[in-house]
């Protein structure tokens, strides 16, 4: 029960929802850059939300399936095909032994997530299958996939038999991927330490994602943001979406592979529901931050969770109708 990697793509690695409870030891959370697309892909093949998927970046891999199974691809549109016949994202797909999955041109976004029924049979490191690339921990041998690698699939997938292959994630649930994104954010704990001009610029002027961006963080190019006066900031915990500003004034948006603590002033915190937009942004794409309240951010998060529960319940009900 294996999948062979014929071509690895630009950067393809196993990721789940992260490695928690070890941050006090300096171990980062890690996990999928786009948690919504990752979760949706798993639900479409009957997996728990936290099962590992293949995170594909910009240029997709070429995979040969050694089993009959079901897959789902969510996130960026990298024009996937099976045996050279185009397939759609955001739906359950049947694959047969010998089928070849490959990808073409990147149309929208930059990261896609491939889930396989049953999940990938790989060891959990500190409670997670996520690949921590810099430390060589987790995933497949602690690294990105290479040509000739073989992934094993858990036998649990044998019990998944969807009643219909017409099941898909509706457009209303999906984030809209664009090269111009509005990212909702709440003021950070150091927002008032910045000059009035910098405060206004942050929420009114756009930024561009720099080429100096990766899974750890995105550097944003635009108006330099300055403090009223320079001061020492104690290092403290940081989150996915925390926006820090180093001394040169260019914001850094912390992403999935962020460090556990940071000592730069925090001007804002991106709302959780807009993390998919950030995850799918490429160097050169534009972002504009829109201020919202803590309450609005929490309400939007709850709404997204309710929508995912509808999806989960609906798939479960359909499968029970067999």
mmCIF file of C-alpha atoms in Angstrom:
data_model
loop_
_atom_site.group_PDB
_atom_site.id
_atom_site.type_symbol
_atom_site.label_atom_id
_atom_site.label_comp_id
_atom_site.label_asym_id
_atom_site.label_seq_id
_atom_site.Cartn_x
_atom_site.Cartn_y
_atom_site.Cartn_z
ATOM 1 C CA UNK A 1 0.000 0.000 0.000
ATOM 2 C CA UNK A 2 2.373 2.646 -1.257
ATOM 3 C CA UNK A 3 2.667 5.815 -3.322
ATOM 4 C CA UNK A 4 5.862 6.351 -5.313
ATOM 5 C CA UNK A 5 7.359 9.818 -5.774
ATOM 6 C CA UNK A 6 8.366 10.073 -9.444
ATOM 7 C CA UNK A 7 9.032 13.813 -9.190
ATOM 8 C CA UNK A 8 9.054 15.748 -5.896
ATOM 9 C CA UNK A 9 7.962 19.197 -7.077
ATOM 10 C CA UNK A 10 9.461 22.392 -5.683
ATOM 11 C CA UNK A 11 8.762 21.628 -2.011
ATOM 12 C CA UNK A 12 6.521 18.742 -0.984
ATOM 13 C CA UNK A 13 6.394 17.621 2.638
ATOM 14 C CA UNK A 14 4.119 15.866 5.094
ATOM 15 C CA UNK A 15 2.268 18.281 7.377
ATOM 16 C CA UNK A 16 -0.564 18.000 9.899
ATOM 17 C CA UNK A 17 -2.059 20.601 12.242
ATOM 18 C CA UNK A 18 1.119 21.022 14.257
ATOM 19 C CA UNK A 19 3.313 19.922 17.133
ATOM 20 C CA UNK A 20 1.914 21.411 20.322
ATOM 21 C CA UNK A 21 2.926 21.283 24.033
ATOM 22 C CA UNK A 22 6.675 21.418 23.281
ATOM 23 C CA UNK A 23 7.098 25.164 22.774
ATOM 24 C CA UNK A 24 8.486 25.597 26.299
ATOM 25 C CA UNK A 25 11.432 23.492 25.122
ATOM 26 C CA UNK A 26 11.975 25.630 22.042
ATOM 27 C CA UNK A 27 10.279 23.199 19.622
ATOM 28 C CA UNK A 28 8.163 25.071 17.083
ATOM 29 C CA UNK A 29 4.510 24.237 16.363
ATOM 30 C CA UNK A 30 5.074 23.716 12.615
ATOM 31 C CA UNK A 31 2.170 22.199 10.634
ATOM 32 C CA UNK A 32 0.180 23.102 7.515
ATOM 33 C CA UNK A 33 0.491 26.667 6.239
ATOM 34 C CA UNK A 34 -3.170 26.618 5.149
ATOM 35 C CA UNK A 35 -4.973 24.773 7.972
ATOM 36 C CA UNK A 36 -8.391 25.155 6.320
ATOM 37 C CA UNK A 37 -7.395 23.528 3.005
ATOM 38 C CA UNK A 38 -5.531 20.810 4.923
ATOM 39 C CA UNK A 39 -8.572 20.068 7.103
ATOM 40 C CA UNK A 40 -11.039 20.087 4.202
ATOM 41 C CA UNK A 41 -8.900 17.616 2.226
ATOM 42 C CA UNK A 42 -8.835 15.211 5.165
ATOM 43 C CA UNK A 43 -12.590 15.432 5.726
ATOM 44 C CA UNK A 44 -13.274 14.640 2.069
ATOM 45 C CA UNK A 45 -11.523 11.258 2.409
ATOM 46 C CA UNK A 46 -12.890 10.363 5.839
ATOM 47 C CA UNK A 47 -9.749 11.177 7.826
ATOM 48 C CA UNK A 48 -9.518 12.949 11.185
ATOM 49 C CA UNK A 49 -8.751 16.648 10.762
ATOM 50 C CA UNK A 50 -5.271 16.245 12.219
ATOM 51 C CA UNK A 51 -4.094 13.469 9.889
ATOM 52 C CA UNK A 52 -1.059 14.355 7.760
ATOM 53 C CA UNK A 53 -1.434 15.563 4.184
ATOM 54 C CA UNK A 54 1.127 16.316 1.509
ATOM 55 C CA UNK A 55 1.724 20.061 1.362
ATOM 56 C CA UNK A 56 2.668 20.990 -2.207
ATOM 57 C CA UNK A 57 4.295 24.345 -3.018
ATOM 58 C CA UNK A 58 3.918 26.064 -6.417
ATOM 59 C CA UNK A 59 5.197 23.157 -8.532
ATOM 60 C CA UNK A 60 3.442 19.886 -7.791
ATOM 61 C CA UNK A 61 4.914 16.387 -7.611
ATOM 62 C CA UNK A 62 4.313 13.392 -9.855
ATOM 63 C CA UNK A 63 2.960 10.424 -7.901
ATOM 64 C CA UNK A 64 2.261 6.813 -8.921
ATOM 65 C CA UNK A 65 -0.317 4.984 -6.810
ATOM 66 C CA UNK A 66 0.305 1.386 -5.857
ATOM 67 C CA UNK A 67 -3.188 0.976 -4.413
ATOM 68 C CA UNK A 68 -6.862 1.621 -5.092
ATOM 69 C CA UNK A 69 -7.890 4.468 -2.823
ATOM 70 C CA UNK A 70 -9.519 7.900 -2.562
ATOM 71 C CA UNK A 71 -7.772 11.250 -2.477
ATOM 72 C CA UNK A 72 -8.731 14.904 -2.185
ATOM 73 C CA UNK A 73 -6.737 17.962 -3.207
ATOM 74 C CA UNK A 74 -7.611 21.298 -1.598
ATOM 75 C CA UNK A 75 -6.003 24.710 -1.638
ATOM 76 C CA UNK A 76 -4.141 26.222 -4.581
ATOM 77 C CA UNK A 77 -5.151 25.372 -8.133
ATOM 78 C CA UNK A 78 -2.026 23.724 -9.532
ATOM 79 C CA UNK A 79 -4.003 22.123 -12.408
ATOM 80 C CA UNK A 80 -3.898 18.498 -11.186
ATOM 81 C CA UNK A 81 -4.520 15.557 -13.506
ATOM 82 C CA UNK A 82 -4.716 11.785 -13.264
ATOM 83 C CA UNK A 83 -3.359 9.879 -16.248
ATOM 84 C CA UNK A 84 -3.243 13.246 -18.063
ATOM 85 C CA UNK A 85 -6.979 13.851 -17.522
ATOM 86 C CA UNK A 86 -7.758 17.048 -15.530
ATOM 87 C CA UNK A 87 -9.366 16.619 -12.102
ATOM 88 C CA UNK A 88 -10.939 19.140 -9.755
ATOM 89 C CA UNK A 89 -9.824 20.438 -6.391
ATOM 90 C CA UNK A 90 -12.038 20.396 -3.295
ATOM 91 C CA UNK A 91 -13.758 17.058 -3.989
ATOM 92 C CA UNK A 92 -13.314 13.322 -3.372
ATOM 93 C CA UNK A 93 -11.448 11.557 -6.196
ATOM 94 C CA UNK A 94 -11.137 7.805 -6.839
ATOM 95 C CA UNK A 95 -7.688 6.543 -7.880
ATOM 96 C CA UNK A 96 -6.718 3.045 -9.001
ATOM 97 C CA UNK A 97 -3.501 1.086 -8.711
ATOM 98 C CA UNK A 98 -1.105 2.335 -11.381
ATOM 99 C CA UNK A 99 -2.739 5.760 -11.719
ATOM 100 C CA UNK A 100 -0.382 8.727 -12.059
ATOM 101 C CA UNK A 101 -1.182 12.056 -10.394
ATOM 102 C CA UNK A 102 0.703 15.086 -11.617
ATOM 103 C CA UNK A 103 0.374 18.858 -11.702
ATOM 104 C CA UNK A 104 0.780 21.625 -14.261
ATOM 105 C CA UNK A 105 0.635 25.397 -14.174
ATOM 106 C CA UNK A 106 -0.134 27.249 -10.941
ATOM 107 C CA UNK A 107 -3.339 29.223 -11.574
ATOM 108 C CA UNK A 108 -4.216 30.552 -8.108
ATOM 109 C CA UNK A 109 -2.568 30.366 -4.705
ATOM 110 C CA UNK A 110 0.690 28.557 -4.101
ATOM 111 C CA UNK A 111 0.039 25.622 -1.723
ATOM 112 C CA UNK A 112 -2.138 22.578 -2.302
ATOM 113 C CA UNK A 113 -2.868 19.729 0.121
ATOM 114 C CA UNK A 114 -3.187 16.083 -0.919
ATOM 115 C CA UNK A 115 -5.046 13.815 1.509
ATOM 116 C CA UNK A 116 -5.321 10.050 1.028
ATOM 117 C CA UNK A 117 -7.960 7.865 2.690
ATOM 118 C CA UNK A 118 -6.497 6.347 5.854
ATOM 119 C CA UNK A 119 -3.612 8.781 6.009
ATOM 120 C CA UNK A 120 0.124 8.297 5.586
ATOM 121 C CA UNK A 121 1.770 5.563 7.632
ATOM 122 C CA UNK A 122 4.648 7.435 9.203
ATOM 123 C CA UNK A 123 5.907 7.785 12.758
ATOM 124 C CA UNK A 124 4.725 10.655 14.956
ATOM 125 C CA UNK A 125 7.543 12.719 16.440
ATOM 126 C CA UNK A 126 6.473 14.486 19.632
ATOM 127 C CA UNK A 127 2.848 13.820 18.772
ATOM 128 C CA UNK A 128 2.944 15.054 15.183
ATOM 129 C CA UNK A 129 3.687 13.821 11.654
ATOM 130 C CA UNK A 130 4.590 17.337 10.501
ATOM 131 C CA UNK A 131 7.972 17.881 8.880
ATOM 132 C CA UNK A 132 10.149 20.408 10.707
ATOM 133 C CA UNK A 133 12.534 20.991 7.812
ATOM 134 C CA UNK A 134 15.203 23.038 9.608
ATOM 135 C CA UNK A 135 15.585 20.495 12.413
ATOM 136 C CA UNK A 136 15.072 17.354 10.310
ATOM 137 C CA UNK A 137 12.221 16.134 12.528
ATOM 138 C CA UNK A 138 9.021 14.284 11.620
ATOM 139 C CA UNK A 139 7.341 13.632 8.296
ATOM 140 C CA UNK A 140 9.306 11.480 5.864
ATOM 141 C CA UNK A 141 12.839 11.176 7.264
ATOM 142 C CA UNK A 142 12.592 14.781 8.493
ATOM 143 C CA UNK A 143 12.887 16.248 5.014
ATOM 144 C CA UNK A 144 11.065 17.249 1.857
ATOM 145 C CA UNK A 145 10.261 14.432 -0.535
ATOM 146 C CA UNK A 146 12.761 13.375 -3.191
ATOM 147 C CA UNK A 147 12.511 11.444 -6.434
ATOM 148 C CA UNK A 148 12.301 7.717 -5.738
ATOM 149 C CA UNK A 149 10.824 8.029 -2.231
ATOM 150 C CA UNK A 150 7.938 5.721 -1.351
ATOM 151 C CA UNK A 151 5.138 6.668 1.045
ATOM 152 C CA UNK A 152 3.152 3.998 2.864
ATOM 153 C CA UNK A 153 -0.606 4.428 3.340
ATOM 154 C CA UNK A 154 -2.465 3.262 6.456
ATOM 155 C CA UNK A 155 -4.876 0.353 5.941
ATOM 156 C CA UNK A 156 -7.614 2.357 7.734
ATOM 157 C CA UNK A 157 -8.501 3.825 4.351
ATOM 158 C CA UNK A 158 -9.975 0.483 3.243
ATOM 159 C CA UNK A 159 -13.092 1.258 5.272
ATOM 160 C CA UNK A 160 -13.795 4.542 3.479
ATOM 161 C CA UNK A 161 -16.337 4.122 0.671
ATOM 162 C CA UNK A 162 -18.072 7.391 -0.259
ATOM 163 C CA UNK A 163 -21.667 7.048 -1.365
ATOM 164 C CA UNK A 164 -20.988 9.568 -4.143
ATOM 165 C CA UNK A 165 -18.020 11.188 -5.842
ATOM 166 C CA UNK A 166 -20.122 14.314 -6.319
ATOM 167 C CA UNK A 167 -19.347 15.429 -2.757
ATOM 168 C CA UNK A 168 -17.315 18.672 -2.691
ATOM 169 C CA UNK A 169 -16.576 21.744 -0.592
ATOM 170 C CA UNK A 170 -18.841 24.597 -1.670
ATOM 171 C CA UNK A 171 -17.379 27.839 -2.975
ATOM 172 C CA UNK A 172 -18.945 29.704 -0.038
ATOM 173 C CA UNK A 173 -16.682 27.831 2.395
ATOM 174 C CA UNK A 174 -13.425 28.341 0.514
ATOM 175 C CA UNK A 175 -11.082 31.286 0.895
ATOM 176 C CA UNK A 176 -10.700 33.374 -2.256
ATOM 177 C CA UNK A 177 -7.087 33.232 -3.422
ATOM 178 C CA UNK A 178 -5.824 36.370 -5.118
ATOM 179 C CA UNK A 179 -2.643 38.338 -5.772
ATOM 180 C CA UNK A 180 -4.319 41.220 -3.933
ATOM 181 C CA UNK A 181 -5.547 40.259 -0.467
ATOM 182 C CA UNK A 182 -7.244 42.066 2.399
ATOM 183 C CA UNK A 183 -6.090 40.554 5.685
ATOM 184 C CA UNK A 184 -8.206 41.282 8.743
ATOM 185 C CA UNK A 185 -6.120 41.949 11.856
ATOM 186 C CA UNK A 186 -6.436 43.167 15.436
ATOM 187 C CA UNK A 187 -4.086 45.677 17.007
ATOM 188 C CA UNK A 188 -1.029 44.098 18.611
ATOM 189 C CA UNK A 189 0.040 44.659 22.190
ATOM 190 C CA UNK A 190 2.690 47.184 21.066
ATOM 191 C CA UNK A 191 0.526 49.036 18.531
ATOM 192 C CA UNK A 192 0.386 52.235 20.623
ATOM 193 C CA UNK A 193 4.207 52.398 20.742
ATOM 194 C CA UNK A 194 4.342 53.205 17.029
ATOM 195 C CA UNK A 195 4.095 56.716 15.614
ATOM 196 C CA UNK A 196 0.647 57.909 14.535
ATOM 197 C CA UNK A 197 1.908 57.971 10.950
ATOM 198 C CA UNK A 198 3.029 54.326 11.196
ATOM 199 C CA UNK A 199 -0.263 53.264 12.776
ATOM 200 C CA UNK A 200 -2.188 54.892 9.931
ATOM 201 C CA UNK A 201 0.142 53.462 7.279
ATOM 202 C CA UNK A 202 -0.180 49.932 8.599
ATOM 203 C CA UNK A 203 -3.967 49.812 8.239
ATOM 204 C CA UNK A 204 -4.313 52.045 5.170
ATOM 205 C CA UNK A 205 -1.320 51.463 2.909
ATOM 206 C CA UNK A 206 -0.586 48.207 1.154
ATOM 207 C CA UNK A 207 2.446 45.944 1.416
ATOM 208 C CA UNK A 208 4.056 43.474 -0.953
ATOM 209 C CA UNK A 209 5.296 40.029 0.004
ATOM 210 C CA UNK A 210 9.075 40.012 -0.339
ATOM 211 C CA UNK A 211 11.149 37.268 -1.936
ATOM 212 C CA UNK A 212 12.675 36.895 1.540
ATOM 213 C CA UNK A 213 9.687 34.826 2.644
ATOM 214 C CA UNK A 214 9.238 31.176 3.585
ATOM 215 C CA UNK A 215 7.324 28.880 5.937
ATOM 216 C CA UNK A 216 8.857 30.683 8.922
ATOM 217 C CA UNK A 217 7.731 34.184 7.996
ATOM 218 C CA UNK A 218 6.877 36.683 5.263
ATOM 219 C CA UNK A 219 8.749 39.958 4.979
ATOM 220 C CA UNK A 220 6.450 42.763 3.841
ATOM 221 C CA UNK A 221 7.742 45.649 1.743
ATOM 222 C CA UNK A 222 6.120 49.072 1.993
ATOM 223 C CA UNK A 223 6.196 52.173 4.192
ATOM 224 C CA UNK A 224 8.781 51.761 6.955
ATOM 225 C CA UNK A 225 7.066 51.594 10.345
ATOM 226 C CA UNK A 226 8.704 53.382 13.271
ATOM 227 C CA UNK A 227 8.335 53.479 17.049
ATOM 228 C CA UNK A 228 7.834 56.797 18.850
ATOM 229 C CA UNK A 229 11.099 55.994 20.613
ATOM 230 C CA UNK A 230 13.412 53.006 20.500
ATOM 231 C CA UNK A 231 13.078 50.675 23.459
ATOM 232 C CA UNK A 232 13.899 47.142 24.511
ATOM 233 C CA UNK A 233 11.018 44.664 24.178
ATOM 234 C CA UNK A 234 11.078 41.512 26.288
ATOM 235 C CA UNK A 235 10.835 38.291 24.296
ATOM 236 C CA UNK A 236 7.413 36.700 24.615
ATOM 237 C CA UNK A 237 5.336 34.000 22.893
ATOM 238 C CA UNK A 238 4.272 34.565 19.294
ATOM 239 C CA UNK A 239 1.479 33.089 17.187
ATOM 240 C CA UNK A 240 0.773 32.144 13.592
ATOM 241 C CA UNK A 241 -0.084 35.515 12.019
ATOM 242 C CA UNK A 242 1.721 37.718 14.545
ATOM 243 C CA UNK A 243 3.091 40.815 12.777
ATOM 244 C CA UNK A 244 6.414 41.956 14.209
ATOM 245 C CA UNK A 245 8.400 45.027 13.192
ATOM 246 C CA UNK A 246 12.213 44.952 13.442
ATOM 247 C CA UNK A 247 14.301 48.124 13.672
ATOM 248 C CA UNK A 248 14.452 48.752 9.886
ATOM 249 C CA UNK A 249 10.645 49.093 9.889
ATOM 250 C CA UNK A 250 9.672 46.285 7.473
ATOM 251 C CA UNK A 251 6.967 44.065 9.034
ATOM 252 C CA UNK A 252 7.484 40.321 9.372
ATOM 253 C CA UNK A 253 4.360 38.149 9.362
ATOM 254 C CA UNK A 254 5.076 34.970 11.315
ATOM 255 C CA UNK A 255 3.887 31.776 9.654
ATOM 256 C CA UNK A 256 3.640 28.043 10.446
ATOM 257 C CA UNK A 257 7.360 27.489 11.123
ATOM 258 C CA UNK A 258 7.628 30.577 13.341
ATOM 259 C CA UNK A 259 9.945 30.634 16.333
ATOM 260 C CA UNK A 260 8.434 30.047 19.775
ATOM 261 C CA UNK A 261 9.162 33.544 21.120
ATOM 262 C CA UNK A 262 9.960 36.946 19.623
ATOM 263 C CA UNK A 263 11.422 40.213 20.860
ATOM 264 C CA UNK A 264 10.367 42.619 18.118
ATOM 265 C CA UNK A 265 7.410 44.962 18.741
ATOM 266 C CA UNK A 266 4.074 43.404 17.716
ATOM 267 C CA UNK A 267 1.994 45.837 15.713
ATOM 268 C CA UNK A 268 -0.857 43.427 14.889
ATOM 269 C CA UNK A 269 -2.212 39.881 14.862
ATOM 270 C CA UNK A 270 -3.763 38.544 11.660
ATOM 271 C CA UNK A 271 -7.181 36.938 12.190
ATOM 272 C CA UNK A 272 -7.121 33.137 12.134
ATOM 273 C CA UNK A 273 -9.748 32.957 9.371
ATOM 274 C CA UNK A 274 -7.476 34.917 7.021
ATOM 275 C CA UNK A 275 -4.396 32.728 7.545
ATOM 276 C CA UNK A 276 -5.318 30.740 4.394
ATOM 277 C CA UNK A 277 -5.080 33.927 2.330
ATOM 278 C CA UNK A 278 -1.622 34.589 3.745
ATOM 279 C CA UNK A 279 -0.550 30.975 3.246
ATOM 280 C CA UNK A 280 -1.536 31.155 -0.424
ATOM 281 C CA UNK A 281 0.201 34.503 -1.083
ATOM 282 C CA UNK A 282 3.336 34.459 -3.223
ATOM 283 C CA UNK A 283 6.307 36.836 -3.367
ATOM 284 C CA UNK A 284 5.164 39.920 -5.241
ATOM 285 C CA UNK A 285 1.532 39.599 -4.142
ATOM 286 C CA UNK A 286 -0.080 42.563 -2.388
ATOM 287 C CA UNK A 287 -1.763 42.609 1.011
ATOM 288 C CA UNK A 288 -3.696 45.308 2.845
ATOM 289 C CA UNK A 289 -4.417 44.991 6.561
ATOM 290 C CA UNK A 290 -7.952 45.825 7.716
ATOM 291 C CA UNK A 291 -8.507 46.552 11.398
ATOM 292 C CA UNK A 292 -11.116 44.485 13.232
ATOM 293 C CA UNK A 293 -11.853 44.006 16.922
ATOM 294 C CA UNK A 294 -10.988 40.978 19.047
ATOM 295 C CA UNK A 295 -14.699 40.171 19.179
ATOM 296 C CA UNK A 296 -15.059 40.235 15.390
ATOM 297 C CA UNK A 297 -12.030 37.974 15.001
ATOM 298 C CA UNK A 298 -13.498 35.485 17.477
ATOM 299 C CA UNK A 299 -16.934 35.508 15.838
ATOM 300 C CA UNK A 300 -15.414 34.865 12.398
ATOM 301 C CA UNK A 301 -13.386 31.992 13.852
ATOM 302 C CA UNK A 302 -16.502 30.438 15.400
ATOM 303 C CA UNK A 303 -18.407 30.777 12.105
ATOM 304 C CA UNK A 304 -15.595 29.000 10.234
ATOM 305 C CA UNK A 305 -15.600 26.169 12.797
ATOM 306 C CA UNK A 306 -19.387 25.799 12.455
ATOM 307 C CA UNK A 307 -19.028 25.619 8.662
ATOM 308 C CA UNK A 308 -16.359 22.921 8.951
ATOM 309 C CA UNK A 309 -18.612 20.987 11.321
ATOM 310 C CA UNK A 310 -21.414 21.161 8.730
ATOM 311 C CA UNK A 311 -19.007 19.708 6.175
ATOM 312 C CA UNK A 312 -17.886 16.994 8.569
ATOM 313 C CA UNK A 313 -21.450 16.113 9.556
ATOM 314 C CA UNK A 314 -22.656 16.102 5.963
ATOM 315 C CA UNK A 315 -19.925 13.719 4.836
ATOM 316 C CA UNK A 316 -20.599 11.477 7.815
ATOM 317 C CA UNK A 317 -24.321 11.393 7.095
ATOM 318 C CA UNK A 318 -23.749 10.600 3.430
ATOM 319 C CA UNK A 319 -21.451 7.724 4.319
ATOM 320 C CA UNK A 320 -23.926 6.354 6.837
ATOM 321 C CA UNK A 321 -26.639 6.351 4.164
ATOM 322 C CA UNK A 322 -24.848 3.632 2.185
#
